[in-house]
């Protein structure tokens, strides 16, 4: 998708501390080893034996390199992209050479400079293949970032909400002009946030402020029907989260949980930190179709996709309907985020 | 109020209007606008309601000329409200008001049904009110198509009154020669509906026992074998709250049995 704001910069090196990247490296190198074993093997039955032989060489080196890369990842990311790549090749090749040396010292390899060089070249080749894969992957995903941003602009706020809010503000102008002013200011700020660039993480405090504004506006028209409970436990101020991650979830909660009920209900929001993870829990009463409603599913898919773009496999979003003792039903969304500010 | 005395206007009787919306600011807004256009189209807001169900109760007590009905409302939405009131003896005209509902708006345009979009503008409101006297209610077919999801109530006439029967109260629906009977724990109602349509609309709630009976799934208390007939036992469904038993046809039995198994597992 073409956009004026398309990122012209080359995709940077992968984040070697990311669990998803590590997993992909593990799988990638082992796939290469499987392929090599197939090439070396005389027949299919020989294949497994060959692979086991190879694995004994490959795995220790692979794990060592993963640890090494995770360790120096911040340094690598500070280098220019080409420099970073050369460093990765060099690290892989050097460590392979060192390992061959070590095995020779332990008497498990005959050694010799030719074998050392071969090991170094193979390791550099594996590193190059994987880096090329990550490069392609980053390229494939960058239009998706743009698209996600555009989606964020179009699918975020329901038109239903905009027109109902405008209508509520109009109703206030004659009777409570000051309150109408505040409401319009809030609406303006909400839309300013919606139209911002959505590619960078933003402070959690900002996202919470945005959500409060949104809920204020909803309260304007729903009155006592909407009750909100916030619980924020031990959450550091400097945590960053993907922008507009919570607001659409709250909008779903109000649209599916509060509006269809004549008596109204409570939306509960809870933030808590456990170790390196930020846990976010949202709960709202449910009325039958909430979980299967296509609008809800679309918003959830949208947020899942953005979480994957920001955190790869490290973030999770789960939803479930829970039967409460009183016979009522509650819809819950649970989000887990890695609790650190990630610099791309 | 300064009302220009013209011959046409002095003969126009005041329209009695009811506002139905679950959001009180939205009702306030319509009230303001109605008083703004009162010079042009004489009107008086005689009642307000927060959902379709309350609206029907109010209309039954005090008939009105026009109902301004929001579409998305809890408990009973605007479309269902229109479907029920259209069967009243003196049905009020219903003007739909919606914030944003592409599906409904398309259908309104297609069927020339009058509607207003929020925020409502005074001149559009006045135009809609002026047309009201000559407009005919939309055909039931069209309203049925507009309905998203199933109705929450069925309605029937009794001695000139419109009765609403909550779907959740109905234990079974049975087709007799000409009518469909709805049985609740306390009594029976005669409906002017077809069993096939009811089965389609409420397939989540009811299951067919035989050619002319649908039973609410959660009203089934169990099954027992009835007296032998042609050497074969016929199964009967036992119902919660009432002593009646409903026969299950041989054709439907596998389906019903399947459902009963799902329940017990």
XYZ file of C-alpha atoms in Angstrom:
609
model
C 0.000 0.000 0.000
C 1.509 3.316 -1.025
C 1.743 6.043 1.536
C 3.517 9.355 1.786
C 4.924 8.355 5.097
C 6.377 5.071 3.994
C 9.516 4.323 5.889
C 12.455 4.769 3.492
C 15.031 3.436 5.957
C 16.413 -0.045 5.451
C 14.945 -2.605 7.835
C 17.360 -2.884 10.758
C 18.904 -6.062 12.150
C 16.471 -8.320 13.960
C 16.183 -7.966 17.716
C 18.208 -10.945 18.910
C 16.681 -10.748 22.351
C 13.210 -11.309 21.003
C 11.878 -14.765 21.721
C 10.331 -15.028 18.261
C 13.610 -14.173 16.552
C 15.449 -16.750 18.645
C 12.895 -19.388 17.797
C 13.173 -18.606 14.114
C 16.976 -18.842 14.248
C 16.775 -22.201 16.019
C 14.300 -23.563 13.488
C 16.163 -22.043 10.543
C 19.571 -23.455 11.425
C 18.111 -26.863 12.198
C 16.297 -26.856 8.862
C 19.620 -26.108 7.170
C 21.187 -28.981 9.135
C 18.367 -31.292 8.020
C 18.968 -30.256 4.429
C 22.707 -30.814 4.768
C 22.064 -34.237 6.315
C 19.813 -35.127 3.379
C 22.525 -34.105 0.910
C 25.194 -36.103 2.744
C 23.043 -39.172 3.378
C 23.224 -42.182 1.114
C 19.532 -42.986 1.581
C 16.525 -42.007 3.584
C 17.378 -44.381 6.439
C 20.825 -42.850 6.682
C 19.331 -39.349 6.893
C 18.391 -39.425 10.561
C 21.764 -40.781 11.625
C 23.520 -38.079 9.622
C 21.353 -35.422 11.173
C 22.067 -36.659 14.695
C 25.802 -36.574 13.899
C 25.497 -33.062 12.554
C 23.313 -31.912 15.422
C 26.010 -32.825 17.902
C 28.177 -30.230 16.163
C 25.561 -27.708 15.303
C 23.492 -27.394 18.497
C 26.221 -26.301 20.960
C 27.530 -23.769 18.449
C 24.005 -22.556 17.736
C 23.101 -22.083 21.393
C 26.403 -20.350 22.053
C 25.751 -17.955 19.170
C 22.208 -17.232 20.308
C 23.471 -16.303 23.752
C 26.299 -14.257 22.270
C 24.013 -12.356 19.897
C 21.476 -11.693 22.644
C 24.332 -10.304 24.723
C 25.720 -7.940 22.101
C 22.387 -7.130 20.453
C 22.235 -3.515 21.745
C 25.774 -2.878 20.461
C 24.997 -4.384 17.065
C 21.882 -2.273 16.679
C 23.875 0.869 17.215
C 26.094 0.070 14.206
C 25.050 0.927 10.657
C 23.065 -1.928 9.134
C 25.869 -3.185 6.870
C 28.384 -3.050 9.710
C 26.009 -4.952 11.927
C 25.594 -7.668 9.340
C 29.348 -8.037 8.844
C 29.690 -8.341 12.611
C 27.112 -11.117 12.726
C 28.934 -13.038 9.960
C 32.248 -12.542 11.743
C 30.852 -13.658 15.097
C 29.338 -16.787 13.588
C 32.487 -17.673 11.641
C 34.858 -16.967 14.538
C 32.816 -18.927 17.041
C 32.626 -21.859 14.616
C 36.385 -21.790 14.200
C 36.856 -21.609 17.966
C 34.511 -24.542 18.479
C 36.420 -26.706 15.970
C 39.581 -25.754 17.813
C 37.979 -26.653 21.106
C 36.772 -30.046 19.846
C 40.254 -30.703 18.521
C 41.693 -29.833 21.927
C 39.259 -32.261 23.506
C 40.418 -34.886 21.049
C 37.073 -35.234 19.302
C 38.054 -33.732 15.998
C 41.118 -34.160 13.864
C 41.327 -30.389 13.371
C 43.553 -28.763 10.771
C 43.143 -25.359 9.169
C 41.062 -26.730 6.317
C 38.410 -28.119 8.655
C 38.457 -24.910 10.689
C 37.978 -22.792 7.594
C 35.175 -25.028 6.377
C 33.369 -24.724 9.700
C 33.775 -20.949 9.662
C 32.434 -20.683 6.115
C 29.466 -22.940 6.849
C 28.588 -20.898 9.947
C 28.877 -17.621 8.015
C 26.710 -19.100 5.270
C 24.040 -20.120 7.781
C 24.166 -16.643 9.344
C 23.855 -15.015 5.913
C 20.890 -17.191 4.979
C 19.071 -16.308 8.169
C 19.867 -12.614 7.953
C 18.569 -12.625 4.396
C 15.413 -14.334 5.645
C 14.953 -11.697 8.362
C 15.589 -8.973 5.798
C 12.896 -10.371 3.515
C 10.549 -10.791 6.431
C 11.033 -7.200 7.574
C 10.434 -6.021 4.023
C 7.279 -8.070 3.782
C 5.997 -6.598 6.985
C 6.734 -2.915 6.515
C 3.775 -2.316 4.172
C 1.729 -4.130 6.782
C 2.808 -1.548 9.339
C 1.587 1.183 7.050
C -1.596 -0.694 6.430
C -2.131 -1.312 10.115
C -1.718 2.415 10.650
C -4.305 3.152 7.998
C -6.603 0.562 9.453
C -6.060 2.199 12.779
C -7.384 5.403 11.279
C -10.425 3.887 9.682
C -11.498 1.036 11.915
C -10.677 2.497 15.316
C -13.603 4.615 16.321
C -17.046 3.503 15.323
C -18.922 6.153 13.344
C -21.769 5.229 15.668
C -19.726 6.684 18.556
C -18.822 9.884 16.703
C -22.369 10.748 15.674
C -23.897 9.798 19.000
C -21.306 11.901 20.833
C -21.874 14.893 18.565
C -25.561 14.493 19.187
C -25.024 14.403 22.945
C -22.870 17.542 22.792
C -25.548 19.308 20.745
C -28.103 18.485 23.400
C -25.928 20.157 26.027
C -25.240 23.414 24.233
C -28.427 25.146 25.383
C -28.663 23.775 28.894
C -25.051 23.291 29.954
C -22.782 25.236 27.611
C -19.696 24.723 29.769
C -20.079 20.992 29.825
C -20.594 21.044 26.075
C -17.320 22.947 25.716
C -15.422 20.371 27.753
C -16.974 17.548 25.779
C -15.991 19.098 22.456
C -12.443 19.618 23.697
C -12.272 16.000 24.716
C -13.640 14.896 21.397
C -11.024 17.001 19.598
C -8.230 15.520 21.681
C -9.483 12.010 21.110
C -9.466 12.529 17.383
C -6.040 14.154 17.488
C -4.760 10.993 19.155
C -6.541 8.856 16.587
C -4.972 10.656 13.691
C -1.436 10.575 15.022
C 1.234 8.357 13.596
C 0.668 4.924 15.053
C 4.030 3.355 14.381
C 5.769 4.214 17.634
C 5.091 2.946 21.093
C 3.647 5.507 23.425
C 3.720 5.919 27.198
C 1.099 3.901 29.018
C 0.085 7.014 30.952
C -0.940 8.686 27.663
C -2.970 5.691 26.590
C -4.723 5.662 29.964
C -5.481 9.390 29.704
C -6.925 8.807 26.239
C -9.110 6.000 27.534
C -10.391 8.177 30.361
C -11.350 10.871 27.866
C -13.108 8.337 25.728
C -15.028 6.946 28.709
C -15.960 10.469 29.820
C -17.594 11.046 26.466
C -19.440 7.766 26.650
C -20.636 8.687 30.132
C -22.002 11.897 28.744
C -24.551 10.005 26.687
C -24.973 6.823 28.725
C -25.124 8.524 32.115
C -25.456 6.164 35.059
C -25.643 3.145 32.827
C -21.875 3.178 32.431
C -19.742 2.549 35.517
C -15.973 2.199 35.245
C -13.553 0.673 37.732
C -9.847 1.310 37.325
C -7.196 -0.648 39.162
C -3.568 0.181 38.566
C -1.114 -1.868 40.589
C 2.605 -1.175 40.701
C 2.961 -0.023 37.126
C 6.055 2.067 36.397
C 5.440 5.378 34.681
C 7.848 4.849 31.829
C 6.278 1.713 30.342
C 5.500 2.059 26.675
C 2.673 0.321 24.886
C 1.407 0.208 21.300
C -0.747 3.287 20.699
C -4.524 2.882 20.682
C -4.423 -0.653 21.936
C -6.867 -0.201 24.802
C -9.310 2.341 23.436
C -10.817 0.015 20.804
C -11.174 -2.701 23.425
C -12.997 -0.300 25.708
C -15.157 0.758 22.804
C -16.094 -2.877 22.265
C -16.811 -3.237 25.958
C -19.207 -0.298 25.884
C -20.817 -1.219 22.560
C -21.387 -4.905 23.334
C -21.435 -4.892 27.123
C -23.164 -1.718 28.259
C -25.352 -0.370 25.457
C -27.453 -3.522 24.912
C -28.356 -3.632 28.594
C -31.154 -1.489 29.908
C -29.740 -1.307 33.411
C -26.159 -0.729 32.330
C -23.112 -2.293 33.902
C -19.522 -1.937 34.954
C -16.409 -2.009 32.817
C -13.374 -3.064 34.814
C -9.824 -2.248 33.791
C -6.820 -3.585 35.630
C -3.117 -3.029 35.050
C -0.544 -5.041 36.941
C 3.086 -5.828 36.548
C 4.479 -9.250 37.214
C 8.203 -9.512 36.664
C 9.013 -8.505 33.115
C 5.408 -8.555 31.971
C 2.635 -6.029 31.988
C -0.784 -7.599 32.436
C -3.859 -5.782 31.264
C -7.308 -7.128 32.050
C -10.596 -5.777 30.763
C -13.961 -7.139 31.785
C -17.503 -6.234 30.824
C -20.915 -7.875 31.145
C -21.771 -9.821 28.020
C -25.016 -10.186 26.165
C -24.909 -13.249 23.998
C -23.320 -12.289 20.752
C -20.501 -10.082 22.040
C -17.749 -12.610 21.512
C -18.821 -13.698 18.074
C -19.817 -10.317 16.736
C -17.911 -9.542 13.570
C -17.080 -5.970 14.610
C -15.568 -7.242 17.823
C -13.605 -9.933 16.008
C -12.254 -7.382 13.563
C -11.008 -5.101 16.317
C -9.392 -8.037 18.103
C -7.706 -9.292 14.936
C -6.452 -5.770 14.309
C -4.939 -5.489 17.781
C -3.423 -8.973 17.629
C -1.764 -8.077 14.359
C -0.336 -4.895 15.769
C 0.907 -6.691 18.872
C 2.661 -9.178 16.591
C 4.238 -6.335 14.630
C 5.495 -4.653 17.783
C 6.479 -7.665 19.878
C 6.482 -10.700 17.567
C 5.622 -13.708 19.752
C 6.219 -12.038 23.082
C 2.815 -10.435 23.510
C -0.425 -12.305 23.998
C -4.080 -11.381 23.772
C -6.726 -13.789 25.005
C -10.474 -13.436 25.296
C -13.043 -15.585 27.023
C -16.577 -15.520 28.327
C -16.939 -16.453 31.959
C -20.121 -17.610 33.662
C -20.437 -15.792 36.958
C -22.026 -17.444 40.008
C -25.143 -15.284 39.765
C -25.922 -16.632 36.285
C -24.595 -13.501 34.624
C -21.896 -13.690 32.006
C -18.721 -11.670 31.763
C -16.496 -11.099 28.769
C -12.810 -10.810 29.576
C -9.816 -9.687 27.597
C -6.363 -10.485 28.910
C -3.229 -8.937 27.436
C 0.375 -9.732 28.271
C 3.088 -7.368 27.124
C 6.823 -7.492 27.656
C 7.525 -4.764 30.163
C 10.375 -2.816 28.630
C 10.743 0.076 26.266
C 11.844 -1.436 23.002
C 13.823 0.717 20.654
C 13.406 -0.338 17.072
C -45.244 31.382 20.997
C -45.809 33.493 17.934
C -47.692 31.465 15.459
C -48.683 33.126 12.203
C -52.366 32.680 11.668
C -52.881 31.224 8.288
C -55.905 29.305 7.263
C -54.035 26.082 6.499
C -52.262 26.088 9.831
C -55.184 26.843 12.029
C -56.846 23.726 10.692
C -53.779 21.553 11.296
C -54.254 19.725 14.558
C -51.309 19.359 16.859
C -49.324 16.162 16.386
C -48.798 14.198 19.560
C -45.250 12.869 19.545
C -43.445 10.218 21.528
C -39.651 10.138 21.769
C -38.016 6.737 22.203
C -34.258 6.636 22.782
C -32.116 4.993 25.419
C -29.792 7.999 25.724
C -31.296 10.879 27.670
C -29.204 13.583 25.910
C -30.553 12.319 22.592
C -34.121 12.634 23.902
C -33.372 16.136 25.186
C -32.032 17.115 21.788
C -35.150 15.907 19.994
C -37.339 17.701 22.522
C -35.485 20.961 21.849
C -35.805 20.516 18.115
C -39.484 19.635 18.288
C -40.209 22.832 20.156
C -38.096 24.716 17.589
C -40.217 23.452 14.718
C -43.525 23.753 16.607
C -44.337 26.986 14.760
C -44.005 25.218 11.452
C -45.484 21.855 12.415
C -47.606 22.103 15.562
C -46.569 19.270 17.841
C -46.492 18.285 21.477
C -44.240 15.735 23.129
C -46.667 13.671 25.164
C -44.364 10.870 26.262
C -40.791 9.648 26.312
C -39.452 6.136 26.693
C -36.010 4.591 27.059
C -36.697 1.506 24.964
C -39.252 -0.131 22.696
C -40.888 -2.153 25.422
C -41.610 0.876 27.624
C -42.787 2.736 24.547
C -45.413 0.125 23.690
C -46.690 0.134 27.265
C -47.001 3.918 27.142
C -48.698 3.935 23.737
C -51.228 1.367 24.931
C -52.290 3.810 27.639
C -52.026 7.000 25.596
C -52.172 6.682 21.826
C -49.885 9.076 19.938
C -49.676 10.208 16.319
C -45.940 9.901 15.790
C -43.169 7.857 17.373
C -39.592 9.027 16.895
C -37.682 5.814 17.517
C -33.967 5.206 17.835
C -32.957 1.955 16.175
C -30.325 0.577 18.539
C -31.846 0.257 21.998
C -31.597 -2.285 24.788
C -34.421 -4.746 25.512
C -36.398 -3.887 22.403
C -34.982 -2.066 19.410
C -36.722 0.466 17.204
C -37.470 -1.901 14.349
C -39.195 -4.399 16.632
C -41.120 -1.540 18.217
C -42.366 -0.528 14.765
C -43.366 -4.124 13.981
C -45.491 -4.396 17.089
C -47.148 -0.991 16.919
C -48.012 -1.486 13.242
C -50.516 -4.099 14.427
C -52.305 -1.733 16.768
C -55.809 -0.637 15.915
C -54.724 2.943 15.445
C -51.037 2.586 14.684
C -48.863 5.677 15.165
C -46.479 6.639 12.376
C -42.918 5.611 13.192
C -39.977 7.751 12.127
C -36.672 5.990 12.666
C -33.739 7.935 14.049
C -30.279 6.440 13.745
C -26.739 7.561 14.465
C -25.035 5.368 11.948
C -26.382 2.199 10.523
C -25.527 1.645 6.877
C -27.634 -1.482 6.648
C -30.801 0.128 7.954
C -30.307 3.353 6.005
C -29.954 1.404 2.765
C -33.168 -0.435 3.497
C -34.976 2.809 4.372
C -33.896 4.386 1.104
C -34.889 1.316 -0.848
C -38.364 1.164 0.669
C -38.987 4.911 0.949
C -39.287 4.689 4.727
C -38.815 7.988 6.488
C -35.794 8.203 8.728
C -33.587 10.821 10.368
C -29.881 10.669 11.080
C -28.325 11.904 14.310
C -27.482 14.693 14.838
C -30.966 15.508 13.578
C -31.475 18.820 11.776
C -34.530 20.942 12.465
C -35.612 21.286 8.821
C -35.345 17.539 8.197
C -37.377 16.877 11.311
C -40.062 19.342 10.210
C -40.200 17.804 6.742
C -40.544 14.301 8.184
C -43.354 15.404 10.518
C -45.201 17.115 7.694
C -45.131 13.963 5.589
C -46.333 11.808 8.448
C -50.037 12.402 7.886
C -49.987 11.090 4.365
C -47.486 8.302 4.816
C -48.568 4.732 5.031
C -46.835 2.356 7.434
C -44.132 0.204 5.807
C -45.342 -3.307 4.933
C -44.611 -5.936 7.613
C -42.441 -7.832 5.150
C -40.055 -4.882 4.879
C -39.873 -4.384 8.629
C -39.189 -8.088 9.115
C -36.251 -7.821 6.718
C -34.929 -4.811 8.587
C -34.835 -6.688 11.841
C -31.333 -7.735 12.766
C -31.461 -10.843 14.881
C -34.618 -12.265 16.398
C -37.410 -10.357 18.096
C -37.526 -10.265 21.882
C -41.328 -10.455 22.010
C -44.265 -11.735 20.012
C -47.466 -9.767 19.949
C -51.117 -10.644 19.605
C -54.497 -8.940 19.745
C -57.009 -9.567 22.425
C -60.189 -7.590 22.812
C -58.728 -4.636 20.970
C -55.549 -4.606 22.962
C -52.032 -5.452 21.879
C -50.405 -8.035 24.133
C -46.669 -8.634 24.217
C -45.361 -12.098 25.003
C -41.666 -12.288 25.926
C -39.971 -15.008 23.867
C -38.233 -16.234 27.013
C -41.628 -17.052 28.592
C -42.834 -19.224 25.740
C -42.626 -22.960 26.438
C -43.874 -24.178 23.096
C -45.486 -23.020 19.855
C -48.109 -25.162 18.236
C -49.825 -24.803 14.889
C -53.547 -25.530 14.800
C -55.716 -25.301 11.724
C -55.439 -21.587 11.171
C -53.536 -20.153 14.082
C -50.331 -20.664 15.942
C -50.684 -20.983 19.701
C -47.966 -19.834 22.045
C -48.025 -21.525 25.447
C -46.456 -19.880 28.466
C -46.483 -21.266 31.996
C -49.691 -19.372 32.762
C -51.788 -19.419 29.572
C -52.095 -19.668 25.801
C -52.014 -16.919 23.181
C -53.279 -17.005 19.620
C -50.720 -15.642 17.175
C -51.050 -14.441 13.650
C -47.764 -15.949 12.470
C -46.535 -18.948 10.547
C -44.735 -21.725 12.369
C -42.142 -21.994 9.603
C -41.172 -18.341 9.945
C -41.061 -18.624 13.717
C -38.838 -21.682 13.442
C -36.435 -19.787 11.185
C -36.355 -16.692 13.361
C -35.929 -18.454 16.690
C -33.927 -21.493 15.646
C -31.501 -20.908 18.509
C -34.179 -21.144 21.113
C -36.721 -23.643 19.780
C -36.481 -27.138 18.388
C -39.107 -28.870 16.255
C -40.819 -31.874 17.802
C -43.184 -32.677 14.986
C -44.802 -31.096 11.972
C -46.823 -28.651 14.012
C -44.903 -28.028 17.235
C -41.785 -26.165 18.285
C -40.597 -26.446 21.859
C -38.229 -24.143 23.758
C -35.032 -26.090 24.297
C -34.733 -25.068 27.923
C -38.347 -26.014 28.636
C -37.695 -29.693 27.959
C -37.629 -31.600 31.238
C -37.160 -35.051 29.730
C -38.627 -37.684 27.433
C -40.773 -40.732 28.040
C -42.286 -43.468 25.972
C -45.992 -43.069 25.347
C -48.636 -45.746 24.772
C -47.851 -48.092 21.889
C -49.365 -47.165 18.587
C -49.201 -49.562 15.627
C -46.915 -51.699 17.779
C -44.434 -48.875 18.223
C -43.880 -46.589 21.159
C -43.979 -42.917 20.460
C -41.709 -40.638 22.428
C -43.151 -37.703 24.324
C -41.437 -34.601 25.633
C -42.071 -33.611 29.238
C -42.119 -29.884 29.903
C -41.048 -27.816 32.844
C -43.792 -26.076 34.781
C -46.797 -27.578 32.950
C -48.213 -31.112 32.999
C -48.781 -31.296 29.230
C -46.714 -33.688 27.148
C -45.824 -33.114 23.513
C -45.447 -36.047 21.127
C -42.209 -36.308 19.142
C -42.652 -37.499 15.586
C -40.651 -40.465 14.361
C -39.012 -38.252 11.799
C -37.841 -35.651 14.314
C -36.847 -38.129 17.040
C -33.209 -38.660 15.901
C -32.630 -34.879 15.878
C -34.319 -34.331 19.209
C -32.499 -37.306 20.743
C -29.217 -35.895 19.514
C -29.980 -32.601 21.160
C -30.978 -34.316 24.422
C -27.669 -36.201 24.400
C -25.733 -32.964 23.986
C -27.548 -31.622 26.998
C -26.863 -34.560 29.267
C -23.199 -34.833 28.303
